[in-house]
Coordinates of C-alpha atoms in Angstrom, one line a residue:
X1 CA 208.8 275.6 165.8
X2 CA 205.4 274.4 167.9
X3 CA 204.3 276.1 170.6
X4 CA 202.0 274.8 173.4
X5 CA 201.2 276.8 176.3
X6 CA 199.3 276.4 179.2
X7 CA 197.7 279.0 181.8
X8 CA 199.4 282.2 180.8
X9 CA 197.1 285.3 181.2
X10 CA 194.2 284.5 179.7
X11 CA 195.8 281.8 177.7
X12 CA 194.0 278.4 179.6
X13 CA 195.1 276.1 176.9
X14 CA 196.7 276.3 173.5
X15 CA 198.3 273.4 171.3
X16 CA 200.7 273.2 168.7
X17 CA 200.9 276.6 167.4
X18 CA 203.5 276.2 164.2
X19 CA 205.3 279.9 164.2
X20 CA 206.1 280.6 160.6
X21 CA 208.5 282.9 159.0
X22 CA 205.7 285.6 159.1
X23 CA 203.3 285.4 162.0
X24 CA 200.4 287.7 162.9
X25 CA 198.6 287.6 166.3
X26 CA 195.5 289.3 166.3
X27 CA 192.6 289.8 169.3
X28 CA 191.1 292.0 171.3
X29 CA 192.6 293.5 174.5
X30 CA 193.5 291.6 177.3
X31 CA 193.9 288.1 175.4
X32 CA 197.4 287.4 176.0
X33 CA 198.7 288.6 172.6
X34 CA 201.5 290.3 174.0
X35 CA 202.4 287.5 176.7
X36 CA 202.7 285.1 174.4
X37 CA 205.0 287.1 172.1
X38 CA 207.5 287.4 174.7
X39 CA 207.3 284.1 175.6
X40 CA 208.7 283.4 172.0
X41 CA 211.0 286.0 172.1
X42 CA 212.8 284.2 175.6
X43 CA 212.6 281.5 174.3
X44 CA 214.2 282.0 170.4
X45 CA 217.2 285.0 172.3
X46 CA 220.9 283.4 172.5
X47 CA 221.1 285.2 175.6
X48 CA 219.1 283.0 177.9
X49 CA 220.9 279.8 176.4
X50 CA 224.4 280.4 176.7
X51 CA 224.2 279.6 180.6
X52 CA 222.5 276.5 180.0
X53 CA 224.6 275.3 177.5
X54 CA 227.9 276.4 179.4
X55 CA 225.9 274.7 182.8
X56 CA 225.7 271.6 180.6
X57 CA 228.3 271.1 178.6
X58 CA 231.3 273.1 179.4
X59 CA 233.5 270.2 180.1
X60 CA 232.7 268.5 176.9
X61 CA 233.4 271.1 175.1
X62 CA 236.6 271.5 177.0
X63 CA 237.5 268.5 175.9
X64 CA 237.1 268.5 172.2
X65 CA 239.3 271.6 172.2
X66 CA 242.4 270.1 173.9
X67 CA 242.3 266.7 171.6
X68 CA 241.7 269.2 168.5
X69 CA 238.6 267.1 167.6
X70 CA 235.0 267.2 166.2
X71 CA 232.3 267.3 168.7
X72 CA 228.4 265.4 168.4
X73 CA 225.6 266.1 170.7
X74 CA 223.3 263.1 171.0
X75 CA 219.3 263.0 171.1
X76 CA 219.2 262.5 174.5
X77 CA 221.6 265.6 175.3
X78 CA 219.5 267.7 173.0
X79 CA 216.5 266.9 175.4
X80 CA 218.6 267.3 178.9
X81 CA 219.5 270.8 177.5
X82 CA 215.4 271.5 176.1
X83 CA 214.3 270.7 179.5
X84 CA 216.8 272.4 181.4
X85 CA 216.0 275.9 179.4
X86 CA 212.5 274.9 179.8
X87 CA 212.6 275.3 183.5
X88 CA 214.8 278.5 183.1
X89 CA 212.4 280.3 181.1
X90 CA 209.5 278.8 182.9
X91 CA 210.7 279.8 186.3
X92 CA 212.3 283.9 185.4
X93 CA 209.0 284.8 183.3
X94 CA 207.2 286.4 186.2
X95 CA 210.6 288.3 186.4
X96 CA 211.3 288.9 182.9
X97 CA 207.8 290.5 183.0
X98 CA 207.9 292.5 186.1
X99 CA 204.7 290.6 187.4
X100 CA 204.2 288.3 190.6
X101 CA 205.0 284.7 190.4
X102 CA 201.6 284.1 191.9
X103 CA 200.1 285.0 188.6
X104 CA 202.3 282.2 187.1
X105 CA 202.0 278.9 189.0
X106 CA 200.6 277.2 187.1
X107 CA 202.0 278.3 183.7
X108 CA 203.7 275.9 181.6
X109 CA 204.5 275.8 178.3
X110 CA 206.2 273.4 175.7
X111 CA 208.1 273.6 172.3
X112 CA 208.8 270.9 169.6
X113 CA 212.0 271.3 167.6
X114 CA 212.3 268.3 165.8
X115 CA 215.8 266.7 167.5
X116 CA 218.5 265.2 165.6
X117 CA 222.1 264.2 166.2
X118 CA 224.2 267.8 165.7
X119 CA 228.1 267.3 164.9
X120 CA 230.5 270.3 165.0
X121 CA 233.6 269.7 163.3
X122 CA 236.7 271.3 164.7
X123 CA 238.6 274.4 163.2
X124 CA 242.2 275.5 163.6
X125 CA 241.8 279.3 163.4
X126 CA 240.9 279.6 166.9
X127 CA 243.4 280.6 169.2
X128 CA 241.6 280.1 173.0
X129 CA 239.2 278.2 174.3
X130 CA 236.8 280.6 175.3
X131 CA 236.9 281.7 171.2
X132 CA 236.2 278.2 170.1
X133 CA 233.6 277.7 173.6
X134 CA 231.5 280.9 171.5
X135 CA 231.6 279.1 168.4
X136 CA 229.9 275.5 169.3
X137 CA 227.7 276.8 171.3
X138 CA 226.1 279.4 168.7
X139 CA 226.4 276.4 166.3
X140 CA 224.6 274.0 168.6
X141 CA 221.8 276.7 169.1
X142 CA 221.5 277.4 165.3
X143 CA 221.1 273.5 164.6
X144 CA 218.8 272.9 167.1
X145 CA 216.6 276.0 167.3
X146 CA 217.6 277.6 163.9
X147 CA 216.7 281.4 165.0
X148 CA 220.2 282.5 166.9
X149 CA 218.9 286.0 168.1
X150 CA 215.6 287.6 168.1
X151 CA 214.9 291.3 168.6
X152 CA 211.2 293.0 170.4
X153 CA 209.7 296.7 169.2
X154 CA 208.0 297.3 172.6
X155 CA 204.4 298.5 172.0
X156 CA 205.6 302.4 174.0
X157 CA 209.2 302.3 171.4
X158 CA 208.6 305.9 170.6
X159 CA 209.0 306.8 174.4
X160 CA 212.1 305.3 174.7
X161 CA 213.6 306.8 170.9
X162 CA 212.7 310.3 172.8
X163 CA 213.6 309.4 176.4
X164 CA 216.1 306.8 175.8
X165 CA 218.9 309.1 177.6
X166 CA 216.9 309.8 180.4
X167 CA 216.2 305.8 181.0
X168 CA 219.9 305.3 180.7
X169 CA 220.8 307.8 183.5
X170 CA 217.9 306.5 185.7
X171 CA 219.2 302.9 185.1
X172 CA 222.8 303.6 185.4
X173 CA 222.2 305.7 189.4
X174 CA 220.1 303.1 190.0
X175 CA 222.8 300.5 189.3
X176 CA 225.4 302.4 191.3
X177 CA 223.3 303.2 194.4
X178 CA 222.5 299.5 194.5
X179 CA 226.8 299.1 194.8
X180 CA 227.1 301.8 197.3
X181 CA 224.3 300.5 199.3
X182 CA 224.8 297.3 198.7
X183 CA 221.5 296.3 198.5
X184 CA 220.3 292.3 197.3
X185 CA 216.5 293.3 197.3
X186 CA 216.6 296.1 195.1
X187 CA 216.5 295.6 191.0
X188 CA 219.3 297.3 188.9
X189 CA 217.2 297.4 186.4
X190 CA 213.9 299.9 186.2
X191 CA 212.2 298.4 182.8
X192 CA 211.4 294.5 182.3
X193 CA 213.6 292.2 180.4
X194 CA 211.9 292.9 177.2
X195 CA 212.2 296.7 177.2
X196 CA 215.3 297.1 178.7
X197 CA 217.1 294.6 176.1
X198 CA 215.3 297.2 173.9
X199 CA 217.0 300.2 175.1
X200 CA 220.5 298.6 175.7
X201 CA 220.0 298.5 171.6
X202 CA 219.4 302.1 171.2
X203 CA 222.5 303.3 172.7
X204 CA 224.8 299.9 171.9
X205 CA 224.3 300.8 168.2
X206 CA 227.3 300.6 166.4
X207 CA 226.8 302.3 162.9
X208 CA 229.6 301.0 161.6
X209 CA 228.5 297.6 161.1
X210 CA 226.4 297.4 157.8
X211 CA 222.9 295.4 158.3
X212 CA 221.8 293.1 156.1
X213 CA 218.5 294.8 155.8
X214 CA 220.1 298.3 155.1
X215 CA 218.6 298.8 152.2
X216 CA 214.9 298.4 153.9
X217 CA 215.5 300.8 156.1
X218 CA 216.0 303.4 153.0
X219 CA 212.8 302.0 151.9
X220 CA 210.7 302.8 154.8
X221 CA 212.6 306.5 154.5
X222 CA 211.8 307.2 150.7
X223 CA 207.7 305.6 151.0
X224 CA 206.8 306.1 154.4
X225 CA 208.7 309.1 155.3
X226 CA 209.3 311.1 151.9
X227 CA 211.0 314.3 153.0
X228 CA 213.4 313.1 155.5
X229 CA 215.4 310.2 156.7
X230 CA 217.1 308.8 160.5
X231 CA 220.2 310.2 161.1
X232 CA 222.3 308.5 163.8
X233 CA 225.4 309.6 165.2
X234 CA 227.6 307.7 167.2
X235 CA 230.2 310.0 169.6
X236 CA 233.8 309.9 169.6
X237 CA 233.9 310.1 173.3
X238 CA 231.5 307.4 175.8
X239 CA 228.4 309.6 175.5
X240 CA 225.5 307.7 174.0
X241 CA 224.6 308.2 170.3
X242 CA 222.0 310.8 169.1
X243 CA 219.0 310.3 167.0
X244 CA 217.9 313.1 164.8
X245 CA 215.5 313.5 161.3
X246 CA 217.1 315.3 159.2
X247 CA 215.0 316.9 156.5
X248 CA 216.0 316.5 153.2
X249 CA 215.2 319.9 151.8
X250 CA 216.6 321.9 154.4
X251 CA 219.4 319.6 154.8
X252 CA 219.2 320.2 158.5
X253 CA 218.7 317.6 161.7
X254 CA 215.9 318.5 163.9
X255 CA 215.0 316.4 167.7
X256 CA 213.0 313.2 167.2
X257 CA 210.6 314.7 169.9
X258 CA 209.6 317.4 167.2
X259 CA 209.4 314.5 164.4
X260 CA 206.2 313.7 163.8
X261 CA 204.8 310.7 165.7
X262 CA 205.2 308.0 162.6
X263 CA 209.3 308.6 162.5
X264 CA 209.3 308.3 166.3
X265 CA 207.8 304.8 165.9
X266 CA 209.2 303.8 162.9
X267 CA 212.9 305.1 163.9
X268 CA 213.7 301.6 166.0
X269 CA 212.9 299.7 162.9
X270 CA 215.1 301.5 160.4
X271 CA 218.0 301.3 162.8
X272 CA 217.5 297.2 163.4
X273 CA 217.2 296.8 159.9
X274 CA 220.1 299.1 159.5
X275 CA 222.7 298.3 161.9
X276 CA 221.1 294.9 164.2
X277 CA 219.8 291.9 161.9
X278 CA 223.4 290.8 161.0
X279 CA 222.5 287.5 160.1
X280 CA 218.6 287.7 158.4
X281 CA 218.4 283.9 158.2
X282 CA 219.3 283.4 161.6
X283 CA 216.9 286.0 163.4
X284 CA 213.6 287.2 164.8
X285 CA 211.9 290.5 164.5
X286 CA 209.1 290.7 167.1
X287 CA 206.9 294.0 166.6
X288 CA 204.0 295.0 169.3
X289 CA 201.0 297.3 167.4
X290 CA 203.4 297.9 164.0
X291 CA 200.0 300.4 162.7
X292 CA 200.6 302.8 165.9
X293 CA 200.7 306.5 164.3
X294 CA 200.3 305.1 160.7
X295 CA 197.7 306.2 157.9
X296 CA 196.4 303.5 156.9
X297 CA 198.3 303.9 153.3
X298 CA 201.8 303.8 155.6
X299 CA 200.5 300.7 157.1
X300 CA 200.2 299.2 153.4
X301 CA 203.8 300.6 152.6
X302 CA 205.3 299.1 155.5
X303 CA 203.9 295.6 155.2
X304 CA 205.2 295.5 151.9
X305 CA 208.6 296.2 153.2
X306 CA 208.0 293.5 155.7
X307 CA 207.4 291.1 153.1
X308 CA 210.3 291.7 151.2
X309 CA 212.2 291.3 154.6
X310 CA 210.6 287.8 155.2
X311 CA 211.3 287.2 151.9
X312 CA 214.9 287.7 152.6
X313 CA 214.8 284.8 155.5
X314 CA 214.3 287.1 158.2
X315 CA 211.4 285.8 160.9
X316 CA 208.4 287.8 161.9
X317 CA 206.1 288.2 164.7
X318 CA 203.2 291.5 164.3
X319 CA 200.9 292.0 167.5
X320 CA 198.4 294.2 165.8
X321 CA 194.7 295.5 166.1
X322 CA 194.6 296.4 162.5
X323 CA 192.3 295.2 160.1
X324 CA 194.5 297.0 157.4
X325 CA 197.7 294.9 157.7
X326 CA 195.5 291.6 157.5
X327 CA 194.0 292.8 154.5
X328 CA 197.3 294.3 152.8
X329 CA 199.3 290.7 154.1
X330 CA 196.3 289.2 152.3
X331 CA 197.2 291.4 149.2
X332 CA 200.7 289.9 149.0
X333 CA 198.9 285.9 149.5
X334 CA 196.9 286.5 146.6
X335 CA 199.6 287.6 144.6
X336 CA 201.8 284.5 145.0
X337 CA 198.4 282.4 143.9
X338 CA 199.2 284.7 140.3
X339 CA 202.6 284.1 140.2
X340 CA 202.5 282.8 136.5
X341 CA 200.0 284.6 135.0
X342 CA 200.4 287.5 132.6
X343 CA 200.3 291.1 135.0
X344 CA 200.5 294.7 134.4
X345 CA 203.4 296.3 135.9
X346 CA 201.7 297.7 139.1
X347 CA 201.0 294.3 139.8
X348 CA 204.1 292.6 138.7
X349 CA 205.6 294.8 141.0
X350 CA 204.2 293.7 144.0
X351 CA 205.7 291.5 146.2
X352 CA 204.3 287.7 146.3
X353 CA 204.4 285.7 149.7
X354 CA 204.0 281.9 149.6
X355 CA 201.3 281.1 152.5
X356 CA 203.8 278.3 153.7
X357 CA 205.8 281.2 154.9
X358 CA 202.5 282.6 156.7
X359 CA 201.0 282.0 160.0
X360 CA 197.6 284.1 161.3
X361 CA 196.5 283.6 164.7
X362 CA 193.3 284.5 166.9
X363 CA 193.8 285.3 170.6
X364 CA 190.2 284.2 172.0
X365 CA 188.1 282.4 174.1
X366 CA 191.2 281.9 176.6
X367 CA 193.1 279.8 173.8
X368 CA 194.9 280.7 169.9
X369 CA 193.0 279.7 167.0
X370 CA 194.5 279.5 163.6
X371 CA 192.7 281.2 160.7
X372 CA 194.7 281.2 158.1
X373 CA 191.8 279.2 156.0
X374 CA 193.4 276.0 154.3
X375 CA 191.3 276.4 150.9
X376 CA 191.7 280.4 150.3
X377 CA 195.0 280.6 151.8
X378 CA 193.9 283.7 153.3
X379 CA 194.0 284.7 156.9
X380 CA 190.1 285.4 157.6
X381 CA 190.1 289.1 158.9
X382 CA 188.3 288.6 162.6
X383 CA 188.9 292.5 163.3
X384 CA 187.0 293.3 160.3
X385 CA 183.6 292.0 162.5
X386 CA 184.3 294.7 164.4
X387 CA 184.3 297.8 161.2
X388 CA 181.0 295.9 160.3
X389 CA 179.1 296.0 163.8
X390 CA 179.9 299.8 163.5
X391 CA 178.7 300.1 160.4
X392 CA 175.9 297.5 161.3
X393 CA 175.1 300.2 163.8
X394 CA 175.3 303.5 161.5
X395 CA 172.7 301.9 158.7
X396 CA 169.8 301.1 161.4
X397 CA 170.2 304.6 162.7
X398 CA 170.3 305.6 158.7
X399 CA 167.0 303.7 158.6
X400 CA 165.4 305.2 161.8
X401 CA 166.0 308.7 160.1
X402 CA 164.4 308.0 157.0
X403 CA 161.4 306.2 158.4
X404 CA 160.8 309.1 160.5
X405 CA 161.8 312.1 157.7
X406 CA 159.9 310.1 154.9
X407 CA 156.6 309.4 157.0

């Protein structure tokens, strides 16, 4: 998918940005970073297509039921149902976001899919019309945008892993005052789109349902972790589910608020890849500052797992101010380019990642510049000009003292 966007935040003007299967936007603050990673996240979610499509095409569909026969969605219907979610998304940002449509008018933004005829061939096993209604119109999404569902680690995750029943109390009196009072101005919800789709999936976990990333989410627990893992339990009764760490020598669960600060932020990402991405090739995992509360060495361990993840089809999106996962992601680029060579284990070990998969983008100067450099097929580390100005700044005082102690 390509991206152009046009006047939002500081974004004045930005073409053609191709999103990959693993995308890193890096800048300083205040550059639109996050914006725009919304933005993709509205616009790849089922949620805010269904309506469209039901708007659109609910008769068709209707009748391709009743005469038990296949259904095909021209070109032009494609583009009457692009331009229609187009507006949708274009007009309910400001909302989405909790900001003023002031902000916003003259935001605009366009995406290129690449349209071709989609035909749906009918099936006998279902029953209503409402069953087969659900199935053509994920099909017609996953044919025309090919990512069916994506899912966004807010930047302040940790706060809602500690305080998530707390939110959901607020949210639910809130909800009920506005029935009582009856109000039309007030907001049922307290949190922005983004967040509070965020939170619904923090206490709608099922953990019955196996992910098919389950097996990550161990992986992040034995390298990152070490001595403990997420425990999740989901009540008999309507109560929300608890999230604990439970230690692994003491074979006891303690609070996540007296986990340490990387299992509070790494906790939403086990239980996605756990119990959420259903369907890897069909899904987006966007993650706001992935390096918050990380050593450096936990940031390496987690990229690899990331890698392995895109590897496995799933889509990626980091928002990150660390030098460290630029270099590591660099790490796994240059291993691809030694993919036939002779390597020792510790190398042979490590996971390759074509750079066709990979997509590194610089939020500055009021647009997004790509710099993931065409010869090296390395994405050129911007943040690290910042490491060197520091340590531009620590030799010439280094060279003051020794003028002035060697004199």
């Amino acid at each position: 998918m390509r991206i152009s966007v046009k006047n939002l935040a500081h974004i004045k003007n930005a073409e053609d940005i191709e999103l990959k299967n693993f995308n890193i936007f890096i800048g300083k603050n205040g550059t639109g970073k996050t914006y725009f990673a919304k933005l993709v996240y509205f616009i790849t979610s089922i949620k805010y297509k269904i309506q469209i499509f039901n708007k659109l095409f609910s008769k068709k569909t209707r009748y391709h039921f009743d005469n038990k026969s296949d259904i095909q969605f021209t070109s032009e219907e494609q583009s009457e149902f692009i331009k229609e979610f187009k507006n949708h998304i274009k007009s309910s940002f400001p909302d989405f976001i909790n900001s003023k449509k002031e902000l916003f008018k003259t935001f605009d933004f366009l995406f290129d899919l690449g349209i071709n005829i989609i035909d749906i061939q009918y099936k006998n096993e279902f029953d209503t019309f409402e069953e087969y209604s659900s199935f053509v119109t994920v099909n017609f999404i996953e044919k025309l945008f090919s990512t069916i569902e994506s899912h966004y680690l807010p930047a302040a995750r940790a706060n809602y892993m500690i305080t998530y029943k707390y939110l959901f109390d607020s949210q639910f009196n809130n909800f009920r005052d506005v029935l009582l009072n009856k109000s039309s101005t007030k907001k049922i919800s307290i949190l922005p789109e983004v967040e509070n789709n965020f939170l619904k999936d923090i206490y709608r976990v099922n953990t019955k349902i196996r992910g098919e990333l389950y097996s990550l989410g161990a992986k992040i627990e034995k390298n990152i972790f070490r001595n403990g893992k997420l425990s999740i339990k989901n009540p008999q009764s309507q109560e929300l589910p608890t999230y604990e760490y439970r230690l692994n020598d003491l074979k006891q669960n303690i609070d996540l608020v007296t986990a340490s600060s990387s299992v509070t932020e790494l906790s939403p990402l086990i239980m996605y890849f756990r119990y959420k991405i259903i369907n890897v090739k069909n899904e987006m995992l966007i993650i706001d500052e992935p390096e918050l509360s990380l050593h450096p060495d936990a940031q390496a361990q987690l990229v690899s797992v990331l890698v392995e993840a895109v590897n496995k089809g799933l889509k990626i999106i980091l928002v990150t101010h660390s030098p460290y996962i630029i270099e590591v992601l660099n790490n796994h680029l240059q291993r691809h380019k030694i993919e036939n060579y002779s390597l020792d284990t510790k190398l042979k070990n490590f996971e390759p990642i074509n750079p066709n998969q990979v997509g590194g983008y610089l939020f500055e100067d009021n647009t997004i510049k790509n710099i993931l450099d065409e010869e090296t097929n390395l994405i050129d580390d911007k943040l690290l000009n910042s490491f060197n100005t520091i340590n531009d700044i620590y030799d010439d005082m280094r060279d003051v003292e020794w003028e002035n102690t060697h004199a």
